[in-house]
Amino acid sequence: MNIERDEVCIFIPTLNEAPTIGELIEGFRQRGFQHILVMDGNSTDGTPDIARSAGAVVRTQTGKGKGNAIIEAVEIIDEPYVLMLDGDGTYSLDDADKMLDPLSLGFDHVIGDRLVNPEGEAFTRLNLLGNQLLNLMFKIAHGRDLCDILSGYRAFTLHSIRQMTLKESGFEIETEMAVEAVRNGQRITVVPVRYLARPGTVTKLNPLQDGARIFSTIYRLAKMNNPIFYFGIIGLFISLAGCVTGIYVLLEWFRNVEHLPLTILTVLLITIGFQIFMFGVISDMLLGFHRETTRQIEQLQNPAEPPR
């Protein structure tokens, strides 16, 4: 099955991308893509006017942040396939077909991997290290190696994106999309794409502040996707705190000094930590049962056709 250009919506969230947005839209139109949606975050540099002049449909988002732009755009897109990319000129239009091809093979969500072969100045060392650590964290927390969960170059079916429950308003949205794709059992694949040095405006992402938010999002969303990891971490830290106080109490006991309150605290911390871990184990069992029940319901609703 080949995907026709008219079946694809090129979706570009923007905020002050005047130096690059016009050329980007014109490039897609030259390649035969006619449905181009720009969701603008109240730019002050003329980005919406440039986008309209280049032939895109422009909407102004009501909320702030990239996440809200994506959430609002999903509600108005009609085409069955969506190719999403940033408007800053860091992604190559030549990779568009490479991103869309897996959808024609039955995949639901395609992530463009920027980390395979970025241009020399595309990433600072801090950004590259941060991306690698966050991807490792995601792999541990959610059980899938998606290579580049923060990539802004994605292709997906409209059905798959509407299947997600998206709430994040900022740059954490890509992480939430990856988590939701895994949680919903979507067919995900990763393709290598070029990542170019920014030719226009400076990045709006703060490596430390936004990195901390993304790290927090990966951990927080594990509560519904991998409860053993989520509650296990909490239980581990509480138990470790109990072990530390226990070692202190034991060393003091060898010196004939008793600390009854600390001894009670030690027992409580270790016990509570173990109970929280066991709560994660039970939650994981319930989650597995829920997923199996959901899968069986879907099979009943969409029975496989008998062989001809």
PDB file of N, CA, C and O in Angstrom, residues 14-22 38 40-52 58 87-88 198 200-202 204:
ATOM      1  N   THR A  14       4.940  26.010  15.519  1.00  0.00           N
ATOM      2  CA  THR A  14       5.920  27.095  15.366  1.00  0.00           C
ATOM      3  C   THR A  14       5.839  28.104  16.500  1.00  0.00           C
ATOM      4  O   THR A  14       4.791  28.296  17.111  1.00  0.00           O
ATOM      5  N   LEU A  15       6.959  28.763  16.735  1.00  0.00           N
ATOM      6  CA  LEU A  15       7.044  29.927  17.602  1.00  0.00           C
ATOM      7  C   LEU A  15       8.258  30.732  17.161  1.00  0.00           C
ATOM      8  O   LEU A  15       9.404  30.335  17.383  1.00  0.00           O
ATOM      9  N   ASN A  16       7.983  31.826  16.465  1.00  0.00           N
ATOM     10  CA  ASN A  16       9.047  32.712  15.970  1.00  0.00           C
ATOM     11  C   ASN A  16      10.051  31.966  15.097  1.00  0.00           C
ATOM     12  O   ASN A  16      11.237  31.875  15.411  1.00  0.00           O
ATOM     13  N   GLU A  17       9.563  31.437  13.976  1.00  0.00           N
ATOM     14  CA  GLU A  17      10.417  30.707  13.028  1.00  0.00           C
ATOM     15  C   GLU A  17      10.443  31.400  11.666  1.00  0.00           C
ATOM     16  O   GLU A  17      10.518  30.757  10.623  1.00  0.00           O
ATOM     17  N   ALA A  18      10.383  32.729  11.652  1.00  0.00           N
ATOM     18  CA  ALA A  18      10.326  33.484  10.402  1.00  0.00           C
ATOM     19  C   ALA A  18      11.476  33.187   9.439  1.00  0.00           C
ATOM     20  O   ALA A  18      11.264  33.114   8.228  1.00  0.00           O
ATOM     21  N   PRO A  19      12.713  32.996   9.910  1.00  0.00           N
ATOM     22  CA  PRO A  19      13.812  32.767   8.961  1.00  0.00           C
ATOM     23  C   PRO A  19      13.698  31.462   8.167  1.00  0.00           C
ATOM     24  O   PRO A  19      14.322  31.348   7.112  1.00  0.00           O
ATOM     25  N   THR A  20      12.936  30.483   8.646  1.00  0.00           N
ATOM     26  CA  THR A  20      12.965  29.161   8.024  1.00  0.00           C
ATOM     27  C   THR A  20      11.597  28.643   7.564  1.00  0.00           C
ATOM     28  O   THR A  20      11.539  27.761   6.714  1.00  0.00           O
ATOM     29  N   ILE A  21      10.498  29.162   8.107  1.00  0.00           N
ATOM     30  CA  ILE A  21       9.198  28.533   7.873  1.00  0.00           C
ATOM     31  C   ILE A  21       8.754  28.616   6.415  1.00  0.00           C
ATOM     32  O   ILE A  21       8.174  27.665   5.871  1.00  0.00           O
ATOM     33  N   GLY A  22       9.014  29.741   5.747  1.00  0.00           N
ATOM     34  CA  GLY A  22       8.586  29.896   4.362  1.00  0.00           C
ATOM     35  C   GLY A  22       9.237  28.880   3.443  1.00  0.00           C
ATOM     36  O   GLY A  22       8.565  28.210   2.637  1.00  0.00           O
ATOM     37  N   VAL A  38       0.092  24.703  10.063  1.00  0.00           N
ATOM     38  CA  VAL A  38       0.995  25.362  10.995  1.00  0.00           C
ATOM     39  C   VAL A  38       0.183  25.772  12.219  1.00  0.00           C
ATOM     40  O   VAL A  38      -0.792  26.522  12.100  1.00  0.00           O
ATOM     41  N   ASP A  40       0.570  27.867  15.331  1.00  0.00           N
ATOM     42  CA  ASP A  40       1.512  28.879  15.802  1.00  0.00           C
ATOM     43  C   ASP A  40       1.245  29.255  17.251  1.00  0.00           C
ATOM     44  O   ASP A  40       0.095  29.419  17.679  1.00  0.00           O
ATOM     45  N   GLY A  41       2.313  29.411  18.008  1.00  0.00           N
ATOM     46  CA  GLY A  41       2.214  29.740  19.424  1.00  0.00           C
ATOM     47  C   GLY A  41       2.324  31.221  19.693  1.00  0.00           C
ATOM     48  O   GLY A  41       3.085  31.645  20.558  1.00  0.00           O
ATOM     49  N   ASN A  42       1.565  32.038  18.918  1.00  0.00           N
ATOM     50  CA  ASN A  42       1.563  33.497  19.096  1.00  0.00           C
ATOM     51  C   ASN A  42       2.935  34.107  18.809  1.00  0.00           C
ATOM     52  O   ASN A  42       3.507  34.827  19.643  1.00  0.00           O
ATOM     53  N   SER A  43       3.450  33.824  17.638  1.00  0.00           N
ATOM     54  CA  SER A  43       4.740  34.385  17.223  1.00  0.00           C
ATOM     55  C   SER A  43       4.652  35.899  17.060  1.00  0.00           C
ATOM     56  O   SER A  43       3.604  36.450  16.704  1.00  0.00           O
ATOM     57  N   THR A  44       5.774  36.558  17.281  1.00  0.00           N
ATOM     58  CA  THR A  44       5.824  38.022  17.166  1.00  0.00           C
ATOM     59  C   THR A  44       6.715  38.490  16.011  1.00  0.00           C
ATOM     60  O   THR A  44       6.947  39.696  15.863  1.00  0.00           O
ATOM     61  N   ASP A  45       7.213  37.535  15.220  1.00  0.00           N
ATOM     62  CA  ASP A  45       8.151  37.901  14.148  1.00  0.00           C
ATOM     63  C   ASP A  45       7.551  37.727  12.752  1.00  0.00           C
ATOM     64  O   ASP A  45       8.285  37.731  11.761  1.00  0.00           O
ATOM     65  N   GLY A  46       6.231  37.571  12.661  1.00  0.00           N
ATOM     66  CA  GLY A  46       5.603  37.437  11.351  1.00  0.00           C
ATOM     67  C   GLY A  46       5.528  36.021  10.827  1.00  0.00           C
ATOM     68  O   GLY A  46       5.183  35.828   9.656  1.00  0.00           O
ATOM     69  N   THR A  47       5.839  35.042  11.646  1.00  0.00           N
ATOM     70  CA  THR A  47       5.794  33.642  11.203  1.00  0.00           C
ATOM     71  C   THR A  47       4.446  33.253  10.591  1.00  0.00           C
ATOM     72  O   THR A  47       4.407  32.640   9.513  1.00  0.00           O
ATOM     73  N   PRO A  48       3.302  33.583  11.216  1.00  0.00           N
ATOM     74  CA  PRO A  48       2.011  33.181  10.624  1.00  0.00           C
ATOM     75  C   PRO A  48       1.794  33.753   9.219  1.00  0.00           C
ATOM     76  O   PRO A  48       1.313  33.045   8.327  1.00  0.00           O
ATOM     77  N   ASP A  49       2.135  35.018   9.002  1.00  0.00           N
ATOM     78  CA  ASP A  49       1.942  35.642   7.688  1.00  0.00           C
ATOM     79  C   ASP A  49       2.822  34.982   6.635  1.00  0.00           C
ATOM     80  O   ASP A  49       2.385  34.750   5.497  1.00  0.00           O
ATOM     81  N   ILE A  50       4.060  34.682   7.004  1.00  0.00           N
ATOM     82  CA  ILE A  50       4.964  34.019   6.062  1.00  0.00           C
ATOM     83  C   ILE A  50       4.433  32.633   5.714  1.00  0.00           C
ATOM     84  O   ILE A  50       4.456  32.221   4.547  1.00  0.00           O
ATOM     85  N   ALA A  51       3.928  31.921   6.703  1.00  0.00           N
ATOM     86  CA  ALA A  51       3.406  30.576   6.478  1.00  0.00           C
ATOM     87  C   ALA A  51       2.187  30.601   5.569  1.00  0.00           C
ATOM     88  O   ALA A  51       2.040  29.762   4.666  1.00  0.00           O
ATOM     89  N   ARG A  52       1.284  31.571   5.788  1.00  0.00           N
ATOM     90  CA  ARG A  52       0.102  31.676   4.924  1.00  0.00           C
ATOM     91  C   ARG A  52       0.501  32.007   3.488  1.00  0.00           C
ATOM     92  O   ARG A  52      -0.049  31.449   2.528  1.00  0.00           O
ATOM     93  N   VAL A  58      -2.908  28.141   8.669  1.00  0.00           N
ATOM     94  CA  VAL A  58      -2.320  28.572   9.936  1.00  0.00           C
ATOM     95  C   VAL A  58      -3.416  28.714  10.989  1.00  0.00           C
ATOM     96  O   VAL A  58      -4.456  29.325  10.739  1.00  0.00           O
ATOM     97  N   GLY A  87       9.639  23.685  12.943  1.00  0.00           N
ATOM     98  CA  GLY A  87       9.753  24.662  11.866  1.00  0.00           C
ATOM     99  C   GLY A  87      11.065  25.406  11.847  1.00  0.00           C
ATOM    100  O   GLY A  87      11.189  26.440  11.180  1.00  0.00           O
ATOM    101  N   ASP A  88      12.084  24.892  12.557  1.00  0.00           N
ATOM    102  CA  ASP A  88      13.347  25.626  12.691  1.00  0.00           C
ATOM    103  C   ASP A  88      14.404  25.255  11.662  1.00  0.00           C
ATOM    104  O   ASP A  88      15.533  25.733  11.727  1.00  0.00           O
ATOM    105  N   ARG A 198      21.057  24.514  13.435  1.00  0.00           N
ATOM    106  CA  ARG A 198      19.957  25.466  13.310  1.00  0.00           C
ATOM    107  C   ARG A 198      20.365  26.629  12.406  1.00  0.00           C
ATOM    108  O   ARG A 198      21.308  27.365  12.707  1.00  0.00           O
ATOM    109  N   GLY A 200      18.271  29.153  11.633  1.00  0.00           N
ATOM    110  CA  GLY A 200      17.457  30.325  11.939  1.00  0.00           C
ATOM    111  C   GLY A 200      17.616  30.807  13.360  1.00  0.00           C
ATOM    112  O   GLY A 200      18.683  31.257  13.777  1.00  0.00           O
ATOM    113  N   THR A 201      16.524  30.704  14.128  1.00  0.00           N
ATOM    114  CA  THR A 201      16.520  31.218  15.490  1.00  0.00           C
ATOM    115  C   THR A 201      17.248  30.278  16.442  1.00  0.00           C
ATOM    116  O   THR A 201      17.483  29.120  16.132  1.00  0.00           O
ATOM    117  N   VAL A 202      17.554  30.797  17.633  1.00  0.00           N
ATOM    118  CA  VAL A 202      18.220  29.970  18.641  1.00  0.00           C
ATOM    119  C   VAL A 202      17.205  29.019  19.257  1.00  0.00           C
ATOM    120  O   VAL A 202      15.996  29.251  19.217  1.00  0.00           O
ATOM    121  N   LYS A 204      14.801  27.071  21.747  1.00  0.00           N
ATOM    122  CA  LYS A 204      13.952  27.512  22.860  1.00  0.00           C
ATOM    123  C   LYS A 204      14.015  26.543  24.021  1.00  0.00           C
ATOM    124  O   LYS A 204      13.355  26.743  25.040  1.00  0.00           O
TER     125      LYS A 204
END
